[in-house]
Coordinates of C-alpha atoms in Angstrom, one line a residue:
Chain A
M1250 CA 0.0 0.0 0.0
S1251 CA 2.0 3.0 -1.2
E1252 CA -0.8 5.5 -1.0
I1253 CA -2.7 6.3 2.1
T1254 CA -5.5 8.7 2.7
V1255 CA -5.2 10.9 5.7
A1256 CA -7.8 13.2 7.4
L1257 CA -7.3 16.0 9.8
V1258 CA -10.3 17.1 12.0
Q1259 CA -10.0 20.8 12.5
E1260 CA -12.6 21.7 15.0
R1261 CA -13.8 24.4 17.4
N1262 CA -14.5 23.6 21.0
R1263 CA -18.1 22.4 21.3
G1264 CA -18.3 22.5 25.1
D1265 CA -17.7 19.4 27.2
A1266 CA -16.2 16.1 26.3
D1267 CA -19.5 14.6 25.3
A1268 CA -20.3 17.4 22.9
N1269 CA -16.8 17.3 21.4
L1270 CA -16.6 13.5 21.1
A1271 CA -20.1 13.5 19.4
Q1272 CA -18.7 15.9 16.8
I1273 CA -15.5 13.9 16.4
E1274 CA -17.5 10.8 15.8
I1275 CA -19.4 12.5 13.0
R1276 CA -16.1 13.8 11.5
V1277 CA -14.4 10.5 11.7
R1278 CA -17.3 8.8 9.9
E1279 CA -17.1 11.4 7.2
A1280 CA -13.4 10.8 6.9
A1281 CA -13.8 7.0 6.7
A1282 CA -16.5 7.5 4.0
A1283 CA -13.9 9.5 2.1
G1284 CA -11.5 6.6 2.3
A1285 CA -9.3 7.8 5.2
D1286 CA -6.9 5.2 6.6
L1287 CA -5.6 7.6 9.3
V1288 CA -7.5 10.4 11.1
V1289 CA -5.7 13.0 13.2
L1290 CA -7.5 15.1 15.9
Q1291 CA -6.3 18.4 17.3
E1292 CA -4.6 18.9 20.6
L1293 CA -6.8 18.4 23.7
H1294 CA -9.9 18.0 21.6
N1295 CA -12.2 16.9 24.4
G1296 CA -12.6 20.3 25.9
P1297 CA -11.8 24.0 25.8
Y1298 CA -8.0 24.7 25.7
P1299 CA -7.4 24.4 29.5
C1300 CA -4.3 26.5 30.0
Q1301 CA -5.5 30.1 29.6
R1302 CA -5.2 30.4 33.4
E1303 CA -3.6 28.5 36.3
A1304 CA -6.5 27.0 38.2
V1305 CA -6.4 23.8 40.3
E1306 CA -10.0 22.9 39.4
D1307 CA -9.0 22.6 35.7
F1308 CA -7.2 19.4 36.6
D1309 CA -10.7 17.9 36.7
Q1310 CA -10.6 17.9 32.9
A1311 CA -7.8 15.3 33.0
E1312 CA -8.5 11.6 32.5
T1313 CA -6.7 8.3 32.9
I1314 CA -5.3 6.4 30.0
P1315 CA -7.0 3.9 29.5
G1316 CA -10.3 5.3 30.8
P1317 CA -13.7 6.3 29.7
G1318 CA -12.3 8.8 27.2
T1319 CA -10.1 6.3 25.5
D1320 CA -12.9 3.7 25.5
R1321 CA -15.1 6.1 23.6
L1322 CA -12.3 7.0 21.1
A1323 CA -11.5 3.3 20.7
Q1324 CA -15.1 2.8 19.7
I1325 CA -15.0 5.6 17.2
A1326 CA -11.8 4.2 15.6
R1327 CA -13.3 0.7 15.6
D1328 CA -16.6 1.8 14.1
S1329 CA -14.9 3.6 11.3
K1330 CA -12.0 1.2 10.9
V1331 CA -9.4 4.0 10.9
V1332 CA -6.1 4.5 12.7
L1333 CA -6.9 7.4 15.0
V1334 CA -4.4 9.9 16.6
A1335 CA -6.1 11.5 19.7
S1336 CA -4.8 14.0 22.2
L1337 CA -5.7 13.9 25.9
F1338 CA -5.0 15.7 29.2
E1339 CA -3.6 12.6 31.0
R1340 CA -4.0 12.1 34.7
R1341 CA -1.2 9.7 35.5
A1342 CA -1.3 10.0 39.3
P1343 CA -2.4 12.6 41.8
G1344 CA -0.2 15.7 41.0
L1345 CA 1.2 14.1 37.9
Y1346 CA -0.4 15.1 34.5
H1347 CA 0.8 15.0 30.9
N1348 CA -0.3 16.3 27.5
T1349 CA -0.5 13.0 25.8
A1350 CA -1.2 11.7 22.3
V1351 CA -2.8 8.3 22.0
V1352 CA -2.8 6.2 18.9
F1353 CA -5.6 3.7 18.2
E1354 CA -5.5 0.9 15.7
R1355 CA -8.5 0.2 13.3
D1356 CA -9.7 -2.4 15.8
G1357 CA -9.8 0.1 18.6
S1358 CA -6.8 -1.1 20.5
I1359 CA -4.3 1.4 21.9
V1360 CA -1.0 0.8 20.1
G1361 CA 1.0 3.6 21.5
R1362 CA 1.2 6.9 23.3
Y1363 CA 3.5 10.0 23.2
R1364 CA 3.8 12.4 26.1
K1365 CA 4.5 15.9 24.9
M1366 CA 8.2 16.5 25.5
H1367 CA 8.5 20.3 25.0
I1368 CA 6.2 22.2 27.2
P1369 CA 5.5 25.9 26.5
D1370 CA 4.6 28.6 28.9
D1371 CA 3.6 32.1 27.7
P1372 CA 0.7 34.4 28.5
G1373 CA -2.6 32.5 27.9
Y1374 CA -0.7 29.2 27.4
Y1375 CA 0.3 28.3 30.9
E1376 CA 1.1 24.7 30.2
K1377 CA 4.0 24.3 32.6
F1378 CA 1.5 24.6 35.4
Y1379 CA -0.5 21.6 34.1
F1380 CA 1.8 19.3 32.2
T1381 CA 4.8 17.4 33.4
P1382 CA 7.3 17.2 30.5
G1383 CA 7.1 13.8 28.8
D1384 CA 9.3 11.0 29.9
L1385 CA 8.8 8.5 27.0
G1386 CA 11.2 10.1 24.6
F1387 CA 10.8 10.4 20.9
H1388 CA 9.6 7.1 19.4
P1389 CA 7.4 6.5 16.4
I1390 CA 4.3 4.3 16.8
D1391 CA 3.8 1.4 14.4
T1392 CA 0.3 1.2 12.9
S1393 CA -1.4 -0.3 9.9
A1394 CA -1.3 3.2 8.4
G1395 CA 2.5 3.4 8.8
R1396 CA 5.1 4.2 11.4
L1397 CA 3.9 7.4 12.8
G1398 CA 6.1 10.2 14.2
V1399 CA 3.5 11.6 16.6
L1400 CA 4.6 14.8 18.4
V1401 CA 2.4 17.5 20.0
C1402 CA 2.1 21.3 19.4
W1403 CA 5.2 23.1 20.9
D1404 CA 7.3 20.2 19.7
Q1405 CA 6.7 21.6 16.2
W1406 CA 9.2 24.4 16.8
Y1407 CA 12.0 21.9 17.6
P1408 CA 14.0 20.4 14.7
E1409 CA 15.5 18.0 17.2
A1410 CA 12.1 16.3 17.8
A1411 CA 11.5 15.9 14.1
R1412 CA 15.0 14.6 13.4
L1413 CA 14.8 12.0 16.2
M1414 CA 11.6 10.7 14.8
A1415 CA 13.1 10.5 11.3
L1416 CA 16.2 8.7 12.6
A1417 CA 13.9 6.2 14.2
G1418 CA 12.2 5.4 10.9
A1419 CA 9.0 7.5 11.2
E1420 CA 7.2 7.6 7.8
M1421 CA 5.4 10.9 8.6
L1422 CA 5.4 13.6 11.2
I1423 CA 2.1 14.3 13.0
Y1424 CA 1.3 17.3 15.1
P1425 CA -2.0 17.7 17.0
T1426 CA -1.8 21.3 18.0
A1427 CA -3.6 24.3 19.6
I1428 CA -2.1 27.6 18.6
G1429 CA -3.8 30.9 18.1
W1430 CA -3.4 34.6 18.0
D1431 CA -3.4 37.1 20.8
P1432 CA -6.3 39.4 19.7
A1433 CA -4.2 42.3 20.8
D1434 CA -1.5 41.7 18.1
D1435 CA -1.8 43.6 14.9
D1436 CA -2.5 41.9 11.6
A1437 CA 1.2 42.0 10.4
E1438 CA 2.3 40.2 13.6
K1439 CA -0.5 37.7 13.3
A1440 CA 0.5 37.0 9.7
R1441 CA 4.1 36.6 10.6
Q1442 CA 3.3 34.2 13.5
R1443 CA 1.0 31.9 11.4
D1444 CA 3.5 31.9 8.5
A1445 CA 6.4 31.1 10.9
W1446 CA 4.3 28.2 12.4
V1447 CA 3.6 26.8 8.9
T1448 CA 7.2 27.4 7.7
V1449 CA 9.0 25.7 10.5
Q1450 CA 6.9 22.6 10.1
R1451 CA 7.4 22.5 6.4
G1452 CA 11.1 22.9 7.1
H1453 CA 10.9 19.6 9.1
A1454 CA 9.4 17.9 6.1
V1455 CA 12.2 19.2 3.9
A1456 CA 15.1 18.5 6.3
N1457 CA 13.9 15.0 7.0
G1458 CA 12.3 14.1 3.6
L1459 CA 9.0 13.3 5.4
P1460 CA 5.3 14.2 5.0
V1461 CA 4.0 16.5 7.8
L1462 CA 0.4 16.5 9.1
S1463 CA -0.5 19.3 11.4
C1464 CA -4.0 19.6 12.9
N1465 CA -4.9 22.8 14.7
R1466 CA -8.0 23.9 16.6
V1467 CA -10.0 26.9 15.3
G1468 CA -12.2 29.5 16.8
F1469 CA -12.1 32.0 19.7
E1470 CA -12.0 30.7 23.3
A1471 CA -12.3 33.2 26.1
D1472 CA -10.3 33.1 29.3
P1473 CA -12.7 31.6 31.8
D1474 CA -11.6 34.2 34.4
G1475 CA -12.1 37.1 32.0
V1476 CA -8.6 38.3 32.8
G1477 CA -6.7 37.3 29.7
R1478 CA -7.7 38.4 26.2
G1479 CA -8.6 34.9 25.1
A1480 CA -7.1 32.9 22.2
Q1481 CA -8.2 33.1 18.5
F1482 CA -7.1 29.6 17.4
W1483 CA -5.9 30.0 13.8
G1484 CA -6.8 26.6 12.2
T1485 CA -4.7 26.5 9.0
S1486 CA -4.3 22.7 9.5
F1487 CA -2.2 21.3 6.6
V1488 CA -0.6 18.3 5.1
T1489 CA 2.7 18.4 3.1
G1490 CA 4.7 16.0 1.1
A1491 CA 8.3 15.1 1.7
Q1492 CA 9.6 18.3 0.0
G1493 CA 7.4 20.4 2.2
E1494 CA 4.9 21.0 -0.7
F1495 CA 1.3 21.5 0.4
L1496 CA -1.0 18.6 -0.3
A1497 CA -3.9 20.1 1.5
E1498 CA -4.5 23.3 3.6
A1499 CA -7.4 24.4 5.7
G1500 CA -8.7 27.9 6.3
S1501 CA -8.2 29.9 9.5
D1502 CA -11.8 30.6 10.5
E1503 CA -14.0 27.5 10.4
P1504 CA -14.1 23.8 11.3
E1505 CA -13.0 21.7 8.4
L1506 CA -12.3 18.1 7.6
L1507 CA -9.1 18.1 5.6
I1508 CA -8.3 15.1 3.4
A1509 CA -5.1 14.3 1.6
C1510 CA -3.5 11.4 -0.2
I1511 CA 0.1 10.6 0.8
D1512 CA 2.3 8.6 -1.5
R1513 CA 4.8 6.8 0.7
E1514 CA 7.0 5.8 -2.3
R1515 CA 7.6 9.5 -2.8
T1516 CA 9.5 9.7 0.5
D1517 CA 12.1 7.2 -0.8
A1518 CA 12.3 9.0 -4.2
V1519 CA 12.9 12.4 -2.5
R1520 CA 15.5 11.0 -0.2
R1521 CA 17.4 9.4 -3.1
I1522 CA 18.1 12.7 -4.7
W1523 CA 18.3 14.7 -1.5
P1524 CA 20.1 12.2 0.8
F1525 CA 20.5 14.4 3.8
L1526 CA 20.8 11.6 6.3
R1527 CA 23.9 10.4 4.5
D1528 CA 25.9 13.5 5.3
R1529 CA 25.1 14.4 8.9
R1530 CA 28.2 15.3 10.8
I1531 CA 27.5 13.2 13.9
D1532 CA 31.2 13.6 14.8
A1533 CA 30.5 17.3 15.3
Y1534 CA 27.1 17.5 16.9
D1535 CA 28.0 16.9 20.5
D1536 CA 27.1 20.4 21.6
L1537 CA 23.5 19.8 20.6
L1538 CA 23.3 18.2 24.0
K1539 CA 24.2 21.5 25.7
R1540 CA 21.8 24.1 26.9
Y1541 CA 24.1 26.8 25.4
R1542 CA 27.7 26.8 24.2
D1543 CA 29.1 29.3 26.6
E1544 CA 31.2 27.0 28.6
Chain B
M1044 CA 24.1 49.9 16.6
S1045 CA 20.8 48.0 16.6
E1046 CA 20.2 48.2 12.8
I1047 CA 22.7 47.0 10.3
T1048 CA 22.5 47.1 6.5
V1049 CA 23.4 43.9 4.7
A1050 CA 24.0 43.3 1.0
L1051 CA 24.0 40.0 -1.0
V1052 CA 25.8 39.9 -4.3
Q1053 CA 23.9 37.5 -6.5
E1054 CA 26.0 37.1 -9.6
R1055 CA 26.5 34.9 -12.6
N1056 CA 29.9 33.5 -13.4
R1057 CA 31.9 36.1 -15.5
G1058 CA 34.7 33.7 -16.5
D1059 CA 38.0 33.6 -14.5
A1060 CA 38.9 35.0 -11.1
D1061 CA 40.0 38.3 -12.5
A1062 CA 36.7 38.9 -14.3
N1063 CA 34.6 37.7 -11.3
L1064 CA 36.6 39.8 -8.8
A1065 CA 36.4 42.9 -10.9
Q1066 CA 32.6 42.5 -10.9
I1067 CA 32.5 41.8 -7.2
E1068 CA 34.5 45.0 -6.6
I1069 CA 31.9 47.0 -8.5
R1070 CA 29.1 45.4 -6.5
V1071 CA 30.7 45.8 -3.1
R1072 CA 31.2 49.5 -3.9
E1073 CA 27.6 49.8 -4.8
A1074 CA 26.7 48.1 -1.6
A1075 CA 28.9 50.4 0.5
A1076 CA 27.4 53.4 -1.3
A1077 CA 23.9 52.1 -0.2
G1078 CA 25.2 52.0 3.4
A1079 CA 26.0 48.3 3.7
D1080 CA 27.9 47.2 6.8
L1081 CA 28.1 43.6 5.7
V1082 CA 28.4 42.1 2.2
V1083 CA 27.9 38.4 1.4
L1084 CA 29.1 36.8 -1.8
Q1085 CA 27.9 33.6 -3.3
E1086 CA 29.6 30.2 -3.0
L1087 CA 32.9 29.8 -4.9
H1088 CA 32.4 33.2 -6.6
N1089 CA 35.8 33.3 -8.2
G1090 CA 35.1 30.9 -11.0
P1091 CA 32.5 28.7 -12.6
Y1092 CA 31.0 26.2 -10.3
P1093 CA 33.8 23.6 -10.4
C1094 CA 32.0 20.3 -9.5
Q1095 CA 29.9 19.4 -12.6
R1096 CA 32.5 16.8 -13.3
E1097 CA 35.4 15.0 -11.6
A1098 CA 38.6 16.2 -13.2
V1099 CA 42.0 16.5 -11.5
E1100 CA 42.8 19.7 -13.5
D1101 CA 40.0 21.5 -11.8
F1102 CA 42.1 21.5 -8.6
D1103 CA 44.1 24.2 -10.4
Q1104 CA 41.2 26.6 -9.4
A1105 CA 42.0 26.2 -5.7
E1106 CA 44.0 28.8 -3.8
T1107 CA 45.7 29.1 -0.5
I1108 CA 44.3 31.1 2.4
P1109 CA 45.9 33.6 2.7
G1110 CA 47.0 34.0 -0.9
P1111 CA 46.6 36.3 -3.9
G1112 CA 42.8 35.8 -3.9
T1113 CA 42.3 36.8 -0.2
D1114 CA 44.7 39.7 -0.7
R1115 CA 42.4 41.0 -3.5
L1116 CA 39.3 40.4 -1.4
A1117 CA 40.9 42.1 1.6
Q1118 CA 41.6 45.1 -0.6
I1119 CA 37.9 45.2 -1.7
A1120 CA 36.7 45.0 1.9
R1121 CA 39.2 47.7 3.0
D1122 CA 38.4 50.1 0.1
S1123 CA 34.7 49.9 0.9
K1124 CA 35.0 49.6 4.6
V1125 CA 32.6 46.6 4.8
V1126 CA 32.7 43.3 6.5
L1127 CA 32.9 40.8 3.7
V1128 CA 31.9 37.1 3.6
A1129 CA 33.7 35.4 0.8
S1130 CA 33.8 31.8 -0.4
L1131 CA 36.9 30.0 -1.8
F1132 CA 38.1 26.7 -3.1
E1133 CA 40.8 26.3 -0.5
R1134 CA 44.1 24.5 -1.2
R1135 CA 45.3 23.5 2.2
A1136 CA 48.0 21.0 1.2
P1137 CA 48.6 18.8 -1.8
G1138 CA 45.6 16.5 -2.0
L1139 CA 43.7 18.3 0.7
Y1140 CA 41.1 20.9 -0.3
H1141 CA 38.1 22.5 1.3
N1142 CA 35.1 24.6 0.4
T1143 CA 35.8 27.5 2.7
A1144 CA 34.2 30.8 3.7
V1145 CA 36.5 33.6 4.7
V1146 CA 35.4 36.6 6.7
F1147 CA 37.2 40.0 6.3
E1148 CA 36.9 42.9 8.7
R1149 CA 36.4 46.5 7.4
D1150 CA 40.2 47.0 7.5
G1151 CA 40.8 44.0 5.3
S1152 CA 42.0 41.7 8.0
I1153 CA 40.9 38.1 7.9
V1154 CA 38.9 37.5 11.1
G1155 CA 37.8 34.0 10.6
R1156 CA 37.0 31.1 8.3
Y1157 CA 34.5 28.3 8.1
R1158 CA 35.2 25.1 6.2
K1159 CA 32.0 23.6 4.8
M1160 CA 31.1 20.7 7.1
H1161 CA 28.3 18.9 5.1
I1162 CA 29.5 18.0 1.6
P1163 CA 27.0 17.0 -1.0
D1164 CA 27.4 14.7 -3.9
D1165 CA 24.8 14.2 -6.6
P1166 CA 24.7 14.3 -10.4
G1167 CA 26.4 17.6 -11.5
Y1168 CA 27.4 18.4 -7.9
Y1169 CA 30.3 16.1 -7.3
E1170 CA 31.7 17.9 -4.3
K1171 CA 32.9 14.8 -2.4
F1172 CA 35.6 14.4 -5.0
Y1173 CA 37.0 17.9 -4.4
F1174 CA 36.2 19.0 -0.9
T1175 CA 37.4 17.3 2.4
P1176 CA 34.6 17.8 5.0
G1177 CA 35.4 20.7 7.3
D1178 CA 37.3 20.1 10.5
L1179 CA 36.8 23.4 12.2
G1180 CA 33.3 22.7 13.6
F1181 CA 30.4 25.1 13.8
H1182 CA 31.7 28.4 15.3
P1183 CA 30.4 31.9 14.7
I1184 CA 32.9 34.6 13.7
D1185 CA 33.0 37.9 15.5
T1186 CA 33.0 41.0 13.4
S1187 CA 32.1 44.7 13.7
A1188 CA 28.8 43.8 12.0
G1189 CA 27.9 41.2 14.5
R1190 CA 28.6 37.6 15.5
L1191 CA 28.2 35.8 12.2
G1192 CA 27.0 32.2 11.9
V1193 CA 28.6 31.5 8.5
L1194 CA 27.7 28.2 6.9
V1195 CA 27.9 27.1 3.3
C1196 CA 25.3 25.7 0.8
W1197 CA 24.6 22.1 1.7
D1198 CA 24.8 23.0 5.4
Q1199 CA 21.5 24.9 4.7
W1200 CA 19.6 21.6 4.8
Y1201 CA 20.8 20.7 8.3
P1202 CA 19.0 22.0 11.3
E1203 CA 21.9 20.8 13.4
A1204 CA 24.3 23.3 11.8
A1205 CA 21.9 26.2 12.3
R1206 CA 21.2 25.2 15.9
L1207 CA 24.9 24.9 16.8
M1208 CA 25.5 28.4 15.5
A1209 CA 22.6 29.7 17.5
L1210 CA 23.7 28.0 20.7
A1211 CA 27.1 29.6 20.2
G1212 CA 25.6 33.1 20.1
A1213 CA 25.4 33.7 16.3
E1214 CA 23.4 36.9 15.6
M1215 CA 22.5 35.8 12.1
L1216 CA 22.9 32.8 9.8
I1217 CA 24.7 33.3 6.6
Y1218 CA 24.8 30.9 3.6
P1219 CA 26.9 31.5 0.5
T1220 CA 25.4 28.9 -1.9
A1221 CA 25.4 27.5 -5.4
I1222 CA 22.2 25.6 -6.1
G1223 CA 20.4 25.2 -9.4
W1224 CA 17.9 23.2 -11.4
D1225 CA 18.6 20.2 -13.5
P1226 CA 17.3 21.4 -16.9
A1227 CA 15.6 18.0 -17.4
D1228 CA 13.3 18.4 -14.4
D1229 CA 9.7 19.6 -15.1
D1230 CA 8.5 23.0 -13.9
A1231 CA 6.5 21.5 -11.0
E1232 CA 9.6 19.7 -9.6
K1233 CA 11.7 22.9 -10.1
A1234 CA 9.2 24.9 -8.2
R1235 CA 9.1 22.3 -5.4
Q1236 CA 12.9 22.3 -5.1
R1237 CA 13.3 26.0 -5.0
D1238 CA 10.5 26.4 -2.5
A1239 CA 11.9 23.6 -0.3
W1240 CA 15.3 25.4 -0.4
V1241 CA 13.8 28.7 0.7
T1242 CA 11.5 27.0 3.3
V1243 CA 14.1 25.0 5.1
Q1244 CA 16.3 28.0 5.6
R1245 CA 13.3 30.2 6.7
G1246 CA 12.6 27.3 9.1
H1247 CA 16.1 27.8 10.6
A1248 CA 15.3 31.4 11.2
V1249 CA 12.1 30.5 13.0
A1250 CA 13.5 27.6 15.1
N1251 CA 16.4 29.7 16.2
G1252 CA 14.9 33.2 16.3
L1253 CA 17.6 34.5 14.0
P1254 CA 17.8 36.4 10.7
V1255 CA 19.0 34.4 7.7
L1256 CA 21.0 35.6 4.7
S1257 CA 21.3 33.3 1.8
C1258 CA 23.3 34.3 -1.3
N1259 CA 23.0 32.1 -4.4
R1260 CA 24.6 32.3 -7.8
V1261 CA 22.5 32.7 -10.9
G1262 CA 22.6 31.8 -14.6
F1263 CA 23.3 28.7 -16.6
E1264 CA 26.7 27.0 -16.5
A1265 CA 27.4 24.1 -18.9
D1266 CA 29.3 20.9 -18.0
P1267 CA 32.8 21.6 -19.4
D1268 CA 32.8 18.0 -20.7
G1269 CA 29.5 18.4 -22.4
V1270 CA 28.3 15.2 -20.7
G1271 CA 26.0 16.5 -18.0
R1272 CA 23.0 18.7 -18.7
G1273 CA 24.6 21.7 -16.9
A1274 CA 23.1 23.7 -14.0
Q1275 CA 20.7 26.5 -14.1
F1276 CA 21.5 28.3 -10.9
W1277 CA 18.3 29.7 -9.5
G1278 CA 19.3 32.9 -7.7
T1279 CA 16.5 33.7 -5.4
S1280 CA 18.9 35.1 -2.8
F1281 CA 17.0 36.3 0.3
V1282 CA 17.2 37.9 3.7
T1283 CA 14.7 37.0 6.5
G1284 CA 14.1 38.3 9.9
A1285 CA 14.0 36.3 13.1
Q1286 CA 10.4 35.0 12.4
G1287 CA 11.4 33.8 9.0
E1288 CA 9.7 36.8 7.4
F1289 CA 11.1 38.0 4.1
L1290 CA 13.1 41.3 4.3
A1291 CA 14.4 41.1 0.8
E1292 CA 14.2 38.6 -2.1
A1293 CA 16.0 38.5 -5.4
G1294 CA 14.7 37.1 -8.7
S1295 CA 15.8 33.8 -10.2
D1296 CA 17.2 34.9 -13.6
E1297 CA 19.5 37.9 -13.2
P1298 CA 22.4 39.2 -11.2
E1299 CA 21.2 41.4 -8.4
L1300 CA 22.5 43.4 -5.5
L1301 CA 20.1 42.7 -2.7
I1302 CA 20.0 45.1 0.2
A1303 CA 18.2 44.7 3.5
C1304 CA 18.1 46.3 6.9
I1305 CA 18.3 43.9 9.9
D1306 CA 17.1 45.1 13.3
R1307 CA 19.1 43.2 15.9
E1308 CA 16.9 44.2 18.8
R1309 CA 14.2 42.3 17.0
T1310 CA 15.9 39.0 17.6
D1311 CA 15.7 39.5 21.4
A1312 CA 12.1 40.6 21.1
V1313 CA 11.1 37.6 19.1
R1314 CA 13.0 35.2 21.5
R1315 CA 11.2 36.7 24.5
I1316 CA 7.8 35.7 23.3
W1317 CA 9.0 32.5 21.5
P1318 CA 11.7 31.3 23.9
F1319 CA 12.5 28.0 22.2
L1320 CA 16.0 27.7 23.7
R1321 CA 14.4 27.6 27.2
D1322 CA 12.6 24.3 26.6
R1323 CA 15.0 22.2 24.6
R1324 CA 15.0 18.6 26.0
I1325 CA 18.8 18.2 26.2
D1326 CA 18.2 15.2 28.4
A1327 CA 16.5 13.4 25.5
Y1328 CA 18.6 14.4 22.5
D1329 CA 21.4 11.8 22.8
D1330 CA 20.4 9.9 19.7
L1331 CA 21.0 13.0 17.5
L1332 CA 24.6 11.8 17.7
K1333 CA 23.7 8.5 16.0
R1334 CA 23.7 7.9 12.2
Y1335 CA 20.3 6.1 12.6
R1336 CA 18.3 4.8 15.5
D1337 CA 18.3 1.1 14.5
E1338 CA 20.6 -0.2 17.2

């Protein structure tokens, strides 16, 4: 199977987990009807983006893995016979939470998870309060739709994460994400930010000769405390091929089911003429393991 | 001095070193007249791109550093009082050659050099025959125009190189380069290649919060043996800011003196809101030092 059909579910928050999962179920069915082998959901799709404030009660949104949430997602994957990449606020133990991607096989079984390794923290995105940095490292997850390099949101700014997935044989890079504009920024800054976000991920495709799938949430979400300005999630979910070329691109304002066809033989063809892995100077990269080269 | 003016000399091959250096002298004077503090030349600007074939007589194009070539470049830098980034086919010893960038201060002194670390080899670009991989590592060069992260051509595909320069305090990334189309490729493939080349470098700007200056040669150069199809160097030299946003962009067909103004305070501002260096998982990057993670 050289070609696989992928679908990205770009959605706005519909309220609680029941409402969001009901909508996800509809979208996954649509995706399956369109022939999708693999469906990717946005980051923390079961609720509102929870990190606009630091509030202990928001830990109530977290869930165990496995748990009722993954049971429901497993059912959705099984019903539509798709590989499903989901994203959950994981309660691992009292006081120990992660931002975790979970991958389901077409039969509904959980085949792997990835705990977000790079955790951001900036105004309106107070993730360091909620999420312990991942401790599972960077390992692709094998599925019937391919060996998936699943990463999450802030990871998308880190070439190291993409490279480690490529070096472990990932066949594509997948980013569930939740990124938006500060409504106070002017239009030029907003355009630069969104373009930078697209560009750095396309750069990972190019540098690693791998398709990239990035699924972002969309729509405005207010700070529950009314203190912050809220976040205007910018959608713009996209799929690229192994040269970073766009295969599909969503808009920035509305929910959208984005479908694309990925030709996996193309990855090998691109890497034959641009064999970047061949020439890496691993003898000279030691300082990548330093915080800063000022010693 | 927060703002500096930079100039990129995108040129076609004018024949021999005398002819090319005469043209470079004119362009550097124009750049200085426009207020340039820093002028970047394209890769191996003194002659035709030498690697379209593997021929021992082509080593005659190489030169010692210092030598008559750097004396002439020093004079050009001194006359125009600019920091100059040049690119030479370095003869280090009999049978030992490098692809080397040389940086001149405004007084004509050589302040540093960088020997291309990643060496390509593909049809029409047989660099592994000519150039020993660099042995100086990835170290920025301090000048009166800033701390320069000078890399060369094929390095531009490697996020590792850009990151190591950023971690060592580079204030901008600079790529003299020589990349072109195979005339046999169709227009869609040509467009993908050029766009990938631009995108991966803009990605380095974003991931590292640094301006990028990339200076490419332009014009068609035939294989001297008439065996290969020749190379259509695609120009498209550009300068971006620290979010990867274009500050200046040259065309793909003609020589051009590209001038841009870089605001160095902007780098700090961008890194405050996108503090990627803060969150690198250096505890989990060890495998970046492996060729492949199949052990």
